[in-house]
């Protein structure tokens, strides 16, 4: 699966996109970042087929969306893209009915319904005991998990997640990272995560798109983007704590530690440099 945007522009009352040409490939996790109003959530809706185009075109492999596309063509794209919006909206009375509605919309066999519901809940870490709960009574984190289960239940080729870690504690974030990695490596999906939580994105994304004023200002590997710490800060984006620490060590101690995905790797680097320093000090004496 590949998504290709050619000179895409779109606008609504809140934000806009201006002349965007980008590509997204399978087996890859992308992060889209940018300060509030930059257009990143608008971009997510466009990719998920939830927002009409005013200009340009988008190819989903051989399926084409353009300004003249009709409602049925957008529905076809929505079958291929699992989408979790930043603002969640549940309309059914129970968790089971919420997930079952999604399956029925895509015309799956009735005999598959129950198994798919339970498999989707298990994948996102919700037990079968949730099936009779009202979605609106769930905690923020549980609602996020339900929305993710709803996005994944029909096995889409593309997954677009807007602020998926909101309401998750660090333990739940680690489980979400594990799930995203599985979607990439085992199921070979395109995963696109819209979030300014770079501490969450850093361990899981391959590439980062930086948005400002409805335009993509950077589209590079995560390390190339994160090296531009001054530029990110000037754009109102908070740099990950591990990156800031590495930069401080370089500036104050002249030690180039490089950038790490995981805190454990950073700790190992610190320990190694500490040992090296002690060894040199002992040798000098």
PDB file of C-alpha atoms in Angstrom:
ATOM      1  CA  UNK A   1       0.000   0.000   0.000  1.00  0.00           C
ATOM      2  CA  UNK A   2       1.182   3.493  -0.823  1.00  0.00           C
ATOM      3  CA  UNK A   3      -0.424   6.909  -0.412  1.00  0.00           C
ATOM      4  CA  UNK A   4       0.677   9.714  -2.725  1.00  0.00           C
ATOM      5  CA  UNK A   5      -0.517  13.313  -2.411  1.00  0.00           C
ATOM      6  CA  UNK A   6      -0.053  15.679  -5.342  1.00  0.00           C
ATOM      7  CA  UNK A   7      -0.499  19.432  -4.724  1.00  0.00           C
ATOM      8  CA  UNK A   8      -3.266  18.921  -2.179  1.00  0.00           C
ATOM      9  CA  UNK A   9      -5.024  21.955  -0.722  1.00  0.00           C
ATOM     10  CA  UNK A  10      -7.997  21.933   1.628  1.00  0.00           C
ATOM     11  CA  UNK A  11      -9.586  24.291   4.123  1.00  0.00           C
ATOM     12  CA  UNK A  12     -12.348  24.566   6.687  1.00  0.00           C
ATOM     13  CA  UNK A  13     -13.321  27.152   9.304  1.00  0.00           C
ATOM     14  CA  UNK A  14     -10.448  26.168  11.625  1.00  0.00           C
ATOM     15  CA  UNK A  15      -7.393  25.307   9.531  1.00  0.00           C
ATOM     16  CA  UNK A  16      -6.086  24.667   6.043  1.00  0.00           C
ATOM     17  CA  UNK A  17      -3.558  22.726   3.982  1.00  0.00           C
ATOM     18  CA  UNK A  18      -1.622  24.386   1.194  1.00  0.00           C
ATOM     19  CA  UNK A  19      -0.096  22.634  -1.817  1.00  0.00           C
ATOM     20  CA  UNK A  20       1.071  19.434  -0.083  1.00  0.00           C
ATOM     21  CA  UNK A  21       2.869  16.736  -2.081  1.00  0.00           C
ATOM     22  CA  UNK A  22       4.026  13.800   0.063  1.00  0.00           C
ATOM     23  CA  UNK A  23       4.228   9.992  -0.006  1.00  0.00           C
ATOM     24  CA  UNK A  24       3.550   7.352   2.669  1.00  0.00           C
ATOM     25  CA  UNK A  25       4.693   3.727   2.330  1.00  0.00           C
ATOM     26  CA  UNK A  26       3.783   0.426   3.987  1.00  0.00           C
ATOM     27  CA  UNK A  27       5.903  -0.977   6.845  1.00  0.00           C
ATOM     28  CA  UNK A  28       6.590   2.509   8.121  1.00  0.00           C
ATOM     29  CA  UNK A  29       5.450   4.668  11.047  1.00  0.00           C
ATOM     30  CA  UNK A  30       5.160   8.413  10.441  1.00  0.00           C
ATOM     31  CA  UNK A  31       4.759  11.204  12.957  1.00  0.00           C
ATOM     32  CA  UNK A  32       3.087  14.496  12.082  1.00  0.00           C
ATOM     33  CA  UNK A  33       3.918  17.354  14.454  1.00  0.00           C
ATOM     34  CA  UNK A  34       3.306  21.098  14.643  1.00  0.00           C
ATOM     35  CA  UNK A  35       1.933  23.674  17.039  1.00  0.00           C
ATOM     36  CA  UNK A  36      -1.810  24.207  17.448  1.00  0.00           C
ATOM     37  CA  UNK A  37      -3.341  25.549  14.239  1.00  0.00           C
ATOM     38  CA  UNK A  38      -0.536  24.231  12.020  1.00  0.00           C
ATOM     39  CA  UNK A  39      -2.950  21.968  10.127  1.00  0.00           C
ATOM     40  CA  UNK A  40      -1.766  18.589  11.403  1.00  0.00           C
ATOM     41  CA  UNK A  41      -5.233  17.323  12.458  1.00  0.00           C
ATOM     42  CA  UNK A  42      -6.655  18.611   9.180  1.00  0.00           C
ATOM     43  CA  UNK A  43      -3.947  16.607   7.408  1.00  0.00           C
ATOM     44  CA  UNK A  44      -5.018  13.487   9.315  1.00  0.00           C
ATOM     45  CA  UNK A  45      -8.639  13.936   8.210  1.00  0.00           C
ATOM     46  CA  UNK A  46      -7.533  14.344   4.598  1.00  0.00           C
ATOM     47  CA  UNK A  47      -5.457  11.144   4.731  1.00  0.00           C
ATOM     48  CA  UNK A  48      -8.371   9.275   6.328  1.00  0.00           C
ATOM     49  CA  UNK A  49     -10.872  10.403   3.693  1.00  0.00           C
ATOM     50  CA  UNK A  50     -12.838  12.462   6.230  1.00  0.00           C
ATOM     51  CA  UNK A  51     -12.206  15.868   4.681  1.00  0.00           C
ATOM     52  CA  UNK A  52     -12.874  16.931   1.065  1.00  0.00           C
ATOM     53  CA  UNK A  53     -10.192  18.320  -1.228  1.00  0.00           C
ATOM     54  CA  UNK A  54     -10.394  21.751  -2.806  1.00  0.00           C
ATOM     55  CA  UNK A  55      -7.371  21.156  -5.000  1.00  0.00           C
ATOM     56  CA  UNK A  56      -4.964  18.363  -6.002  1.00  0.00           C
ATOM     57  CA  UNK A  57      -5.338  14.611  -5.794  1.00  0.00           C
ATOM     58  CA  UNK A  58      -4.512  11.642  -3.563  1.00  0.00           C
ATOM     59  CA  UNK A  59      -3.695   8.128  -4.755  1.00  0.00           C
ATOM     60  CA  UNK A  60      -4.273   5.156  -2.441  1.00  0.00           C
ATOM     61  CA  UNK A  61      -2.449   2.673  -4.653  1.00  0.00           C
ATOM     62  CA  UNK A  62      -4.703   2.893  -7.736  1.00  0.00           C
ATOM     63  CA  UNK A  63      -7.703   4.493  -6.002  1.00  0.00           C
ATOM     64  CA  UNK A  64      -7.924   8.211  -6.695  1.00  0.00           C
ATOM     65  CA  UNK A  65      -9.500  10.986  -4.614  1.00  0.00           C
ATOM     66  CA  UNK A  66      -9.854  14.461  -6.121  1.00  0.00           C
ATOM     67  CA  UNK A  67     -12.146  17.493  -5.729  1.00  0.00           C
ATOM     68  CA  UNK A  68     -14.801  15.941  -8.000  1.00  0.00           C
ATOM     69  CA  UNK A  69     -14.862  12.617  -6.092  1.00  0.00           C
ATOM     70  CA  UNK A  70     -18.301  11.541  -4.891  1.00  0.00           C
ATOM     71  CA  UNK A  71     -19.476  10.216  -1.510  1.00  0.00           C
ATOM     72  CA  UNK A  72     -19.094   6.563  -2.550  1.00  0.00           C
ATOM     73  CA  UNK A  73     -15.447   7.102  -3.492  1.00  0.00           C
ATOM     74  CA  UNK A  74     -14.738   8.633  -0.077  1.00  0.00           C
ATOM     75  CA  UNK A  75     -16.478   5.679   1.604  1.00  0.00           C
ATOM     76  CA  UNK A  76     -14.197   3.311  -0.328  1.00  0.00           C
ATOM     77  CA  UNK A  77     -11.145   5.121   1.063  1.00  0.00           C
ATOM     78  CA  UNK A  78     -12.581   5.052   4.590  1.00  0.00           C
ATOM     79  CA  UNK A  79     -12.717   1.244   4.373  1.00  0.00           C
ATOM     80  CA  UNK A  80      -8.964   1.188   3.803  1.00  0.00           C
ATOM     81  CA  UNK A  81      -8.079   3.692   6.522  1.00  0.00           C
ATOM     82  CA  UNK A  82      -8.663   3.129  10.233  1.00  0.00           C
ATOM     83  CA  UNK A  83      -8.963   6.542  11.874  1.00  0.00           C
ATOM     84  CA  UNK A  84      -8.995   7.763  15.478  1.00  0.00           C
ATOM     85  CA  UNK A  85      -9.910  11.438  15.730  1.00  0.00           C
ATOM     86  CA  UNK A  86      -8.617  13.742  18.448  1.00  0.00           C
ATOM     87  CA  UNK A  87     -12.198  14.345  19.633  1.00  0.00           C
ATOM     88  CA  UNK A  88     -13.954  11.036  20.228  1.00  0.00           C
ATOM     89  CA  UNK A  89     -17.627  10.503  19.472  1.00  0.00           C
ATOM     90  CA  UNK A  90     -19.578   7.397  20.462  1.00  0.00           C
ATOM     91  CA  UNK A  91     -23.235   7.033  19.543  1.00  0.00           C
ATOM     92  CA  UNK A  92     -24.199   3.482  20.554  1.00  0.00           C
ATOM     93  CA  UNK A  93     -25.352   2.361  24.002  1.00  0.00           C
ATOM     94  CA  UNK A  94     -22.705  -0.321  24.579  1.00  0.00           C
ATOM     95  CA  UNK A  95     -19.120  -1.087  23.608  1.00  0.00           C
ATOM     96  CA  UNK A  96     -20.291  -4.188  21.733  1.00  0.00           C
ATOM     97  CA  UNK A  97     -22.829  -2.234  19.692  1.00  0.00           C
ATOM     98  CA  UNK A  98     -20.260   0.476  18.904  1.00  0.00           C
ATOM     99  CA  UNK A  99     -17.841  -2.074  17.441  1.00  0.00           C
ATOM    100  CA  UNK A 100     -20.560  -4.179  15.802  1.00  0.00           C
ATOM    101  CA  UNK A 101     -21.870  -1.093  13.997  1.00  0.00           C
ATOM    102  CA  UNK A 102     -18.471  -0.588  12.379  1.00  0.00           C
ATOM    103  CA  UNK A 103     -18.410  -4.197  11.126  1.00  0.00           C
ATOM    104  CA  UNK A 104     -21.954  -3.988   9.737  1.00  0.00           C
ATOM    105  CA  UNK A 105     -21.143  -0.748   7.915  1.00  0.00           C
ATOM    106  CA  UNK A 106     -18.474  -2.595   5.969  1.00  0.00           C
ATOM    107  CA  UNK A 107     -20.756  -5.549   5.203  1.00  0.00           C
ATOM    108  CA  UNK A 108     -18.854  -8.308   6.967  1.00  0.00           C
ATOM    109  CA  UNK A 109     -20.649 -11.590   7.553  1.00  0.00           C
ATOM    110  CA  UNK A 110     -22.813 -11.693  10.684  1.00  0.00           C
ATOM    111  CA  UNK A 111     -21.063 -14.917  11.742  1.00  0.00           C
ATOM    112  CA  UNK A 112     -17.741 -13.013  12.050  1.00  0.00           C
ATOM    113  CA  UNK A 113     -19.165 -10.249  14.190  1.00  0.00           C
ATOM    114  CA  UNK A 114     -18.636 -11.572  17.720  1.00  0.00           C
ATOM    115  CA  UNK A 115     -15.131 -12.930  17.066  1.00  0.00           C
ATOM    116  CA  UNK A 116     -13.990  -9.653  15.506  1.00  0.00           C
ATOM    117  CA  UNK A 117     -15.334  -7.653  18.443  1.00  0.00           C
ATOM    118  CA  UNK A 118     -13.497  -9.769  21.013  1.00  0.00           C
ATOM    119  CA  UNK A 119     -10.290  -9.897  18.944  1.00  0.00           C
ATOM    120  CA  UNK A 120     -10.292  -6.096  18.551  1.00  0.00           C
ATOM    121  CA  UNK A 121     -10.806  -5.542  22.279  1.00  0.00           C
ATOM    122  CA  UNK A 122      -8.007  -7.971  23.109  1.00  0.00           C
ATOM    123  CA  UNK A 123      -5.625  -6.269  20.666  1.00  0.00           C
ATOM    124  CA  UNK A 124      -5.999  -2.883  22.388  1.00  0.00           C
ATOM    125  CA  UNK A 125      -5.926  -4.265  25.936  1.00  0.00           C
ATOM    126  CA  UNK A 126      -9.626  -4.166  26.887  1.00  0.00           C
ATOM    127  CA  UNK A 127     -11.179  -7.301  28.387  1.00  0.00           C
ATOM    128  CA  UNK A 128     -14.433  -8.912  27.252  1.00  0.00           C
ATOM    129  CA  UNK A 129     -16.067  -7.546  30.414  1.00  0.00           C
ATOM    130  CA  UNK A 130     -16.321  -4.150  28.693  1.00  0.00           C
ATOM    131  CA  UNK A 131     -18.822  -5.275  26.044  1.00  0.00           C
ATOM    132  CA  UNK A 132     -21.919  -4.175  28.007  1.00  0.00           C
ATOM    133  CA  UNK A 133     -20.439  -0.878  29.222  1.00  0.00           C
ATOM    134  CA  UNK A 134     -21.670   2.452  27.889  1.00  0.00           C
ATOM    135  CA  UNK A 135     -18.753   4.032  25.950  1.00  0.00           C
ATOM    136  CA  UNK A 136     -19.493   7.444  27.449  1.00  0.00           C
ATOM    137  CA  UNK A 137     -18.926   6.115  30.990  1.00  0.00           C
ATOM    138  CA  UNK A 138     -15.397   4.872  30.239  1.00  0.00           C
ATOM    139  CA  UNK A 139     -12.273   6.711  31.361  1.00  0.00           C
ATOM    140  CA  UNK A 140     -10.387   8.842  28.827  1.00  0.00           C
ATOM    141  CA  UNK A 141      -7.780   6.121  28.330  1.00  0.00           C
ATOM    142  CA  UNK A 142     -10.439   3.407  27.935  1.00  0.00           C
ATOM    143  CA  UNK A 143     -12.288   5.532  25.379  1.00  0.00           C
ATOM    144  CA  UNK A 144      -9.044   5.944  23.435  1.00  0.00           C
ATOM    145  CA  UNK A 145      -8.603   2.163  23.438  1.00  0.00           C
ATOM    146  CA  UNK A 146     -12.178   1.638  22.244  1.00  0.00           C
ATOM    147  CA  UNK A 147     -11.679   4.148  19.421  1.00  0.00           C
ATOM    148  CA  UNK A 148      -8.489   2.308  18.447  1.00  0.00           C
ATOM    149  CA  UNK A 149     -10.301  -1.042  18.502  1.00  0.00           C
ATOM    150  CA  UNK A 150     -12.984   0.481  16.266  1.00  0.00           C
ATOM    151  CA  UNK A 151     -10.301   1.723  13.847  1.00  0.00           C
ATOM    152  CA  UNK A 152      -8.598  -1.686  13.665  1.00  0.00           C
ATOM    153  CA  UNK A 153     -11.581  -4.029  13.712  1.00  0.00           C
ATOM    154  CA  UNK A 154     -11.944  -4.272   9.917  1.00  0.00           C
ATOM    155  CA  UNK A 155      -8.199  -4.714   9.311  1.00  0.00           C
ATOM    156  CA  UNK A 156      -7.448  -1.482   7.415  1.00  0.00           C
ATOM    157  CA  UNK A 157      -4.289  -1.060   5.356  1.00  0.00           C
ATOM    158  CA  UNK A 158      -3.651   2.396   6.807  1.00  0.00           C
ATOM    159  CA  UNK A 159      -4.028   3.586  10.411  1.00  0.00           C
ATOM    160  CA  UNK A 160      -4.231   7.316  11.212  1.00  0.00           C
ATOM    161  CA  UNK A 161      -4.127   8.182  14.928  1.00  0.00           C
ATOM    162  CA  UNK A 162      -4.662  11.723  16.228  1.00  0.00           C
ATOM    163  CA  UNK A 163      -3.208  12.151  19.757  1.00  0.00           C
ATOM    164  CA  UNK A 164      -3.522   8.406  20.534  1.00  0.00           C
ATOM    165  CA  UNK A 165      -1.556   8.574  23.821  1.00  0.00           C
ATOM    166  CA  UNK A 166      -3.805  11.229  25.402  1.00  0.00           C
ATOM    167  CA  UNK A 167      -5.106   9.943  28.753  1.00  0.00           C
ATOM    168  CA  UNK A 168      -2.543   7.112  28.935  1.00  0.00           C
ATOM    169  CA  UNK A 169      -0.092   6.708  31.805  1.00  0.00           C
ATOM    170  CA  UNK A 170       3.549   5.711  30.954  1.00  0.00           C
ATOM    171  CA  UNK A 171       2.746   1.990  31.300  1.00  0.00           C
ATOM    172  CA  UNK A 172      -0.191   2.233  28.875  1.00  0.00           C
ATOM    173  CA  UNK A 173       1.922   4.313  26.489  1.00  0.00           C
ATOM    174  CA  UNK A 174       4.500   1.520  26.349  1.00  0.00           C
ATOM    175  CA  UNK A 175       1.756  -0.970  25.449  1.00  0.00           C
ATOM    176  CA  UNK A 176       0.510   1.381  22.734  1.00  0.00           C
ATOM    177  CA  UNK A 177       4.036   1.666  21.327  1.00  0.00           C
ATOM    178  CA  UNK A 178       4.251  -2.132  21.240  1.00  0.00           C
ATOM    179  CA  UNK A 179       0.938  -2.311  19.349  1.00  0.00           C
ATOM    180  CA  UNK A 180       2.058   0.300  16.806  1.00  0.00           C
ATOM    181  CA  UNK A 181       5.267  -1.630  16.182  1.00  0.00           C
ATOM    182  CA  UNK A 182       3.228  -4.787  15.629  1.00  0.00           C
ATOM    183  CA  UNK A 183       0.974  -3.010  13.124  1.00  0.00           C
ATOM    184  CA  UNK A 184       4.106  -2.055  11.201  1.00  0.00           C
ATOM    185  CA  UNK A 185       6.237  -5.210  11.385  1.00  0.00           C
ATOM    186  CA  UNK A 186       3.681  -8.025  11.538  1.00  0.00           C
ATOM    187  CA  UNK A 187       0.779  -6.542   9.582  1.00  0.00           C
ATOM    188  CA  UNK A 188       2.788  -4.262   7.233  1.00  0.00           C
ATOM    189  CA  UNK A 189       0.509  -1.253   7.603  1.00  0.00           C
ATOM    190  CA  UNK A 190       1.093   2.435   7.060  1.00  0.00           C
ATOM    191  CA  UNK A 191       0.799   4.018  10.511  1.00  0.00           C
ATOM    192  CA  UNK A 192       0.483   7.803  10.798  1.00  0.00           C
ATOM    193  CA  UNK A 193       0.514   9.363  14.272  1.00  0.00           C
ATOM    194  CA  UNK A 194      -0.449  13.007  14.821  1.00  0.00           C
ATOM    195  CA  UNK A 195       0.971  14.222  18.111  1.00  0.00           C
ATOM    196  CA  UNK A 196       3.237  16.839  19.670  1.00  0.00           C
ATOM    197  CA  UNK A 197       4.284  14.365  22.374  1.00  0.00           C
ATOM    198  CA  UNK A 198       7.740  13.716  20.956  1.00  0.00           C
ATOM    199  CA  UNK A 199       8.727  11.663  24.006  1.00  0.00           C
ATOM    200  CA  UNK A 200       5.991   9.228  22.917  1.00  0.00           C
ATOM    201  CA  UNK A 201       6.797   9.449  19.193  1.00  0.00           C
ATOM    202  CA  UNK A 202      10.566   9.081  19.443  1.00  0.00           C
ATOM    203  CA  UNK A 203      10.694   5.319  20.204  1.00  0.00           C
ATOM    204  CA  UNK A 204       8.190   4.311  17.526  1.00  0.00           C
ATOM    205  CA  UNK A 205       8.287   6.546  14.422  1.00  0.00           C
ATOM    206  CA  UNK A 206      10.614   6.192  11.439  1.00  0.00           C
ATOM    207  CA  UNK A 207       9.942   9.563   9.861  1.00  0.00           C
ATOM    208  CA  UNK A 208       8.594  12.924  11.035  1.00  0.00           C
ATOM    209  CA  UNK A 209       6.701  15.582   9.100  1.00  0.00           C
ATOM    210  CA  UNK A 210       6.815  19.048  10.687  1.00  0.00           C
ATOM    211  CA  UNK A 211       3.901  21.352   9.846  1.00  0.00           C
ATOM    212  CA  UNK A 212       3.508  25.096  10.069  1.00  0.00           C
ATOM    213  CA  UNK A 213       0.759  27.317   8.616  1.00  0.00           C
ATOM    214  CA  UNK A 214      -0.791  24.468   6.640  1.00  0.00           C
ATOM    215  CA  UNK A 215       2.467  23.459   4.982  1.00  0.00           C
ATOM    216  CA  UNK A 216       4.954  20.626   5.511  1.00  0.00           C
ATOM    217  CA  UNK A 217       8.188  22.394   6.465  1.00  0.00           C
ATOM    218  CA  UNK A 218      10.265  19.264   7.094  1.00  0.00           C
ATOM    219  CA  UNK A 219       9.910  15.604   6.125  1.00  0.00           C
ATOM    220  CA  UNK A 220      12.935  13.581   7.181  1.00  0.00           C
ATOM    221  CA  UNK A 221      14.004  10.699   9.389  1.00  0.00           C
ATOM    222  CA  UNK A 222      13.306  11.306  13.065  1.00  0.00           C
ATOM    223  CA  UNK A 223      16.989  11.855  13.861  1.00  0.00           C
ATOM    224  CA  UNK A 224      17.419  14.410  11.089  1.00  0.00           C
ATOM    225  CA  UNK A 225      14.377  16.313  12.356  1.00  0.00           C
ATOM    226  CA  UNK A 226      15.370  16.121  16.015  1.00  0.00           C
ATOM    227  CA  UNK A 227      18.854  17.452  15.311  1.00  0.00           C
ATOM    228  CA  UNK A 228      17.186  20.739  14.357  1.00  0.00           C
ATOM    229  CA  UNK A 229      16.335  21.488  17.990  1.00  0.00           C
ATOM    230  CA  UNK A 230      16.580  25.281  17.646  1.00  0.00           C
ATOM    231  CA  UNK A 231      14.306  25.271  14.601  1.00  0.00           C
ATOM    232  CA  UNK A 232      11.730  23.091  16.367  1.00  0.00           C
ATOM    233  CA  UNK A 233      11.709  25.352  19.419  1.00  0.00           C
ATOM    234  CA  UNK A 234      11.274  28.417  17.224  1.00  0.00           C
ATOM    235  CA  UNK A 235       8.219  26.695  15.732  1.00  0.00           C
ATOM    236  CA  UNK A 236       6.744  26.183  19.211  1.00  0.00           C
ATOM    237  CA  UNK A 237       7.476  22.433  19.410  1.00  0.00           C
ATOM    238  CA  UNK A 238       8.774  20.889  22.640  1.00  0.00           C
ATOM    239  CA  UNK A 239      11.935  18.831  22.073  1.00  0.00           C
ATOM    240  CA  UNK A 240      12.060  15.362  23.753  1.00  0.00           C
ATOM    241  CA  UNK A 241      13.769  15.303  27.159  1.00  0.00           C
ATOM    242  CA  UNK A 242      16.362  12.746  26.014  1.00  0.00           C
ATOM    243  CA  UNK A 243      17.344  14.955  23.059  1.00  0.00           C
ATOM    244  CA  UNK A 244      17.652  18.024  25.290  1.00  0.00           C
ATOM    245  CA  UNK A 245      19.836  16.051  27.708  1.00  0.00           C
ATOM    246  CA  UNK A 246      22.160  14.886  24.912  1.00  0.00           C
ATOM    247  CA  UNK A 247      22.458  18.463  23.642  1.00  0.00           C
ATOM    248  CA  UNK A 248      23.306  19.774  27.138  1.00  0.00           C
ATOM    249  CA  UNK A 249      25.994  17.088  27.586  1.00  0.00           C
ATOM    250  CA  UNK A 250      27.492  18.024  24.212  1.00  0.00           C
ATOM    251  CA  UNK A 251      27.437  21.737  25.002  1.00  0.00           C
ATOM    252  CA  UNK A 252      28.752  21.590  28.577  1.00  0.00           C
ATOM    253  CA  UNK A 253      30.941  18.473  28.590  1.00  0.00           C
ATOM    254  CA  UNK A 254      31.892  18.260  24.908  1.00  0.00           C
ATOM    255  CA  UNK A 255      30.717  14.640  24.882  1.00  0.00           C
ATOM    256  CA  UNK A 256      28.850  13.573  21.754  1.00  0.00           C
ATOM    257  CA  UNK A 257      26.429  10.912  22.947  1.00  0.00           C
ATOM    258  CA  UNK A 258      24.174  10.853  19.891  1.00  0.00           C
ATOM    259  CA  UNK A 259      20.392  10.493  19.978  1.00  0.00           C
ATOM    260  CA  UNK A 260      18.608   7.507  21.490  1.00  0.00           C
ATOM    261  CA  UNK A 261      15.073   6.083  21.192  1.00  0.00           C
ATOM    262  CA  UNK A 262      14.944   4.488  24.628  1.00  0.00           C
ATOM    263  CA  UNK A 263      15.837   5.761  28.081  1.00  0.00           C
ATOM    264  CA  UNK A 264      17.626   2.468  28.853  1.00  0.00           C
ATOM    265  CA  UNK A 265      19.989   3.042  25.920  1.00  0.00           C
ATOM    266  CA  UNK A 266      20.728   6.560  27.157  1.00  0.00           C
ATOM    267  CA  UNK A 267      21.465   5.261  30.662  1.00  0.00           C
ATOM    268  CA  UNK A 268      23.889   2.689  29.194  1.00  0.00           C
ATOM    269  CA  UNK A 269      25.670   5.472  27.301  1.00  0.00           C
ATOM    270  CA  UNK A 270      25.985   7.556  30.478  1.00  0.00           C
ATOM    271  CA  UNK A 271      27.337   4.560  32.383  1.00  0.00           C
ATOM    272  CA  UNK A 272      29.827   3.778  29.609  1.00  0.00           C
ATOM    273  CA  UNK A 273      31.124   7.351  29.500  1.00  0.00           C
ATOM    274  CA  UNK A 274      31.334   7.452  33.297  1.00  0.00           C
ATOM    275  CA  UNK A 275      33.407   4.253  33.286  1.00  0.00           C
ATOM    276  CA  UNK A 276      35.614   5.626  30.491  1.00  0.00           C
ATOM    277  CA  UNK A 277      36.168   8.854  32.470  1.00  0.00           C
ATOM    278  CA  UNK A 278      37.081   6.963  35.656  1.00  0.00           C
ATOM    279  CA  UNK A 279      39.443   4.697  33.732  1.00  0.00           C
ATOM    280  CA  UNK A 280      41.241   7.673  32.166  1.00  0.00           C
ATOM    281  CA  UNK A 281      41.484   9.457  35.495  1.00  0.00           C
ATOM    282  CA  UNK A 282      42.985   6.352  37.110  1.00  0.00           C
ATOM    283  CA  UNK A 283      45.418   5.943  34.192  1.00  0.00           C
ATOM    284  CA  UNK A 284      46.536   9.574  34.487  1.00  0.00           C
ATOM    285  CA  UNK A 285      47.257   9.093  38.184  1.00  0.00           C
TER     286      UNK A 285
END
